[in-house]
Tab-separated table of C-alpha atoms in Angstrom:
chain	number	residue	atom	x	y	z
A	16	MET	CA	0.971	-15.577	14.036
A	17	ALA	CA	-0.095	-11.948	13.794
A	18	GLN	CA	2.452	-9.249	13.069
A	19	LYS	CA	2.335	-5.515	13.440
A	20	PHE	CA	2.840	-3.339	10.387
A	21	THR	CA	6.571	-2.690	10.292
A	22	ILE	CA	8.569	-1.874	7.199
A	23	ASN	CA	11.867	-0.196	6.553
A	24	TYR	CA	10.462	3.012	5.137
A	25	ASP	CA	11.397	6.617	5.857
A	26	PRO	CA	9.012	8.736	3.752
A	27	ASN	CA	10.188	11.926	2.080
A	28	ASP	CA	7.983	15.051	2.019
A	29	ALA	CA	6.074	14.004	-1.105
A	30	GLN	CA	5.483	10.518	0.286
A	31	GLN	CA	4.190	12.065	3.515
A	32	GLN	CA	1.700	14.100	1.466
A	33	LEU	CA	0.604	10.876	-0.233
A	34	ALA	CA	0.098	9.219	3.149
A	35	GLY	CA	-1.834	12.250	4.381
A	36	ALA	CA	-4.231	12.202	1.426
A	37	ILE	CA	-4.944	8.516	2.026
A	38	ALA	CA	-5.362	9.050	5.780
A	39	ASP	CA	-7.893	11.792	4.944
A	40	ASN	CA	-9.994	9.157	3.103
A	41	ALA	CA	-9.244	10.209	-0.473
A	42	LYS	CA	-10.627	7.606	-2.880
A	43	VAL	CA	-8.401	8.383	-5.869
A	44	VAL	CA	-4.890	9.613	-5.178
A	45	LEU	CA	-2.359	10.681	-7.802
A	46	PHE	CA	1.299	10.770	-6.792
A	47	LEU	CA	3.016	12.720	-9.551
A	48	GLY	CA	6.757	13.211	-9.383
A	49	GLY	CA	9.954	13.038	-11.337
A	50	ILE	CA	12.363	10.153	-11.753
A	51	ARG	CA	13.541	8.819	-8.371
A	52	SER	CA	11.016	10.914	-6.437
A	53	GLY	CA	9.791	7.835	-4.584
A	54	LYS	CA	6.511	7.220	-6.383
A	55	SER	CA	6.719	3.421	-6.561
A	56	VAL	CA	8.285	3.065	-3.107
A	57	GLY	CA	5.671	5.339	-1.532
A	58	GLY	CA	2.900	3.586	-3.412
A	59	VAL	CA	3.972	0.126	-2.268
A	60	ALA	CA	4.305	1.351	1.334
A	61	GLU	CA	0.780	2.756	1.192
A	62	CYS	CA	-0.474	-0.561	-0.211
A	63	LEU	CA	1.023	-2.362	2.790
A	64	LYS	CA	-0.632	0.176	5.072
A	65	GLN	CA	-3.992	-0.743	3.523
A	66	ILE	CA	-3.426	-4.169	5.085
A	67	TYR	CA	-1.665	-3.404	8.341
A	68	THR	CA	-2.953	0.053	9.267
A	69	TYR	CA	-6.369	0.442	7.635
A	70	ASP	CA	-7.413	-3.249	7.494
A	71	ARG	CA	-9.378	-2.676	4.259
A	72	LYS	CA	-11.867	-5.271	3.123
A	73	PRO	CA	-12.258	-7.449	1.183
A	74	ARG	CA	-8.823	-8.778	1.947
A	75	VAL	CA	-7.515	-8.517	-1.612
A	76	GLY	CA	-5.465	-5.756	-3.217
A	77	TRP	CA	-3.701	-5.347	-6.557
A	78	ILE	CA	-0.499	-3.699	-7.711
A	79	VAL	CA	-0.724	-3.158	-11.470
A	80	SER	CA	2.042	-2.110	-13.866
A	81	PRO	CA	1.845	-1.325	-17.587
A	82	THR	CA	3.732	-4.514	-18.547
A	83	TYR	CA	4.727	-7.765	-16.921
A	84	LYS	CA	8.396	-6.788	-17.082
A	85	MET	CA	7.745	-3.421	-15.411
A	86	SER	CA	5.829	-5.137	-12.605
A	87	MET	CA	9.041	-6.855	-11.535
A	88	VAL	CA	10.244	-3.492	-10.178
A	89	THR	CA	7.267	-3.001	-7.863
A	90	GLU	CA	7.372	-6.657	-6.858
A	91	ARG	CA	11.030	-6.270	-5.839
A	92	ILE	CA	10.161	-3.163	-3.790
A	93	PHE	CA	7.237	-5.040	-2.217
A	94	ARG	CA	9.405	-8.021	-1.217
A	95	GLY	CA	11.993	-5.708	0.322
A	96	MET	CA	9.423	-3.823	2.362
A	97	CYS	CA	7.868	-7.052	3.610
A	98	ALA	CA	11.159	-8.192	5.155
A	99	SER	CA	11.665	-7.332	8.820
A	100	ASN	CA	13.780	-8.425	11.759
A	101	ASP	CA	10.847	-10.580	12.892
A	102	GLY	CA	10.578	-12.354	9.542
A	103	SER	CA	8.655	-11.658	6.380
A	104	LEU	CA	5.134	-10.270	6.249
A	105	ILE	CA	4.697	-12.670	3.323
A	106	MET	CA	3.365	-15.976	4.548
A	107	LYS	CA	3.120	-17.765	1.228
A	108	GLU	CA	3.861	-16.946	-2.391
A	109	ASN	CA	2.026	-18.383	-5.360
A	110	ARG	CA	4.415	-17.756	-8.234
A	111	GLY	CA	1.956	-19.090	-10.808
A	112	ASP	CA	-0.515	-16.262	-10.373
A	113	ARG	CA	1.926	-13.772	-8.794
A	114	SER	CA	0.017	-13.528	-5.539
A	115	PHE	CA	1.167	-13.273	-1.947
A	116	LEU	CA	-0.670	-14.440	1.151
A	117	MET	CA	0.210	-11.976	3.881
A	118	ARG	CA	0.555	-12.701	7.584
A	119	PRO	CA	-2.484	-11.523	9.559
A	120	SER	CA	-2.299	-8.120	11.190
A	121	SER	CA	-2.579	-7.803	14.953
A	122	ALA	CA	-6.100	-6.394	14.426
A	123	SER	CA	-7.283	-9.255	12.215
A	124	LYS	CA	-5.941	-12.417	13.800
A	125	GLY	CA	-6.412	-15.482	11.637
A	126	GLN	CA	-7.629	-13.506	8.627
A	127	PHE	CA	-5.224	-13.462	5.728
A	128	TYR	CA	-4.818	-10.835	3.024
A	129	THR	CA	-3.869	-11.459	-0.595
A	130	VAL	CA	-1.781	-9.082	-2.701
A	131	GLU	CA	-1.709	-9.770	-6.437
A	132	PHE	CA	0.610	-8.319	-9.065
A	133	LYS	CA	-1.011	-7.661	-12.432
A	134	SER	CA	-0.152	-6.258	-15.814
A	135	ALA	CA	-2.313	-3.761	-17.722
A	136	GLU	CA	-1.099	-5.016	-21.108
A	137	ASN	CA	-4.644	-6.265	-21.704
A	138	PRO	CA	-6.930	-4.161	-19.467
A	139	ASP	CA	-9.840	-6.569	-19.991
A	140	TYR	CA	-7.957	-9.105	-17.841
A	141	LEU	CA	-8.474	-6.744	-14.896
A	142	ARG	CA	-12.251	-7.185	-14.965
A	143	GLY	CA	-14.407	-9.154	-12.550
A	144	THR	CA	-12.810	-9.313	-9.123
A	145	SER	CA	-13.892	-7.062	-6.263
A	146	ILE	CA	-10.892	-5.671	-4.367
A	147	SER	CA	-10.265	-3.186	-1.566
A	148	TRP	CA	-7.447	-1.185	-3.190
A	149	ILE	CA	-5.465	-0.971	-6.380
A	150	MET	CA	-2.186	0.725	-7.213
A	151	LEU	CA	-1.623	1.623	-10.863
A	152	ASP	CA	2.133	2.143	-11.076
A	153	GLU	CA	3.327	4.192	-14.065
A	154	ALA	CA	-0.347	4.846	-14.795
A	155	ALA	CA	0.443	7.583	-17.335
A	156	ILE	CA	1.639	4.991	-19.842
A	157	MET	CA	-1.291	2.592	-19.363
A	158	ASP	CA	-4.305	2.327	-21.597
A	159	PRO	CA	-6.925	4.697	-20.037
A	160	GLU	CA	-9.296	1.724	-19.940
A	161	ALA	CA	-7.217	0.307	-17.041
A	162	PHE	CA	-8.300	3.203	-14.811
A	163	ILE	CA	-11.954	2.834	-15.783
A	164	ILE	CA	-11.822	-0.876	-14.962
A	165	ALA	CA	-9.990	-0.144	-11.680
A	166	GLN	CA	-12.874	2.071	-10.595
A	167	GLY	CA	-15.262	-0.843	-10.984
A	168	ARG	CA	-13.018	-3.158	-8.954
A	169	VAL	CA	-13.039	-0.955	-5.829
A	170	MET	CA	-16.479	0.658	-6.146
A	171	ASP	CA	-18.382	-1.981	-4.146
A	172	ASN	CA	-16.020	-1.765	-1.194
A	173	ASN	CA	-15.465	1.948	-0.746
A	174	GLY	CA	-11.899	1.161	-1.797
A	175	ILE	CA	-9.117	3.363	-3.090
A	176	ILE	CA	-7.140	3.789	-6.285
A	177	LEU	CA	-3.560	4.951	-6.050
A	178	LEU	CA	-1.959	6.253	-9.243
A	179	THR	CA	1.798	6.735	-9.399
């Protein structure tokens, strides 16, 4: 069953600027702000919009944090944003590889999207897969190699990199 993109999200001014840069087809977007400025929340919302507003292909996107433990924060935000009055946008969760099969959007009936949560503790583990978007949360404390590898992941697909 297809669902429209609906999340409980009221963007602040900085988050609206982030959304505007992405809507204007920026390929690399940096959201720089202080503690509690909404970087991770805005980033996760924009990742969901890649699925339900922009219908980016291929139908795989990554949310990457510096460490496994830190990725639990963005995963919690993601789960919360996927919940709606009509049910969850998450159709199936694979806990083993920390991936989520998302319900199809109204524009892409029957075509599922996968969101994977990754850690940049070993940037080489980010090599290989072609994806449509990647969010590097807390990118300032990642090994710079993670960004270089991220570029290669989205290059084939005219994808985007979001740095928070």
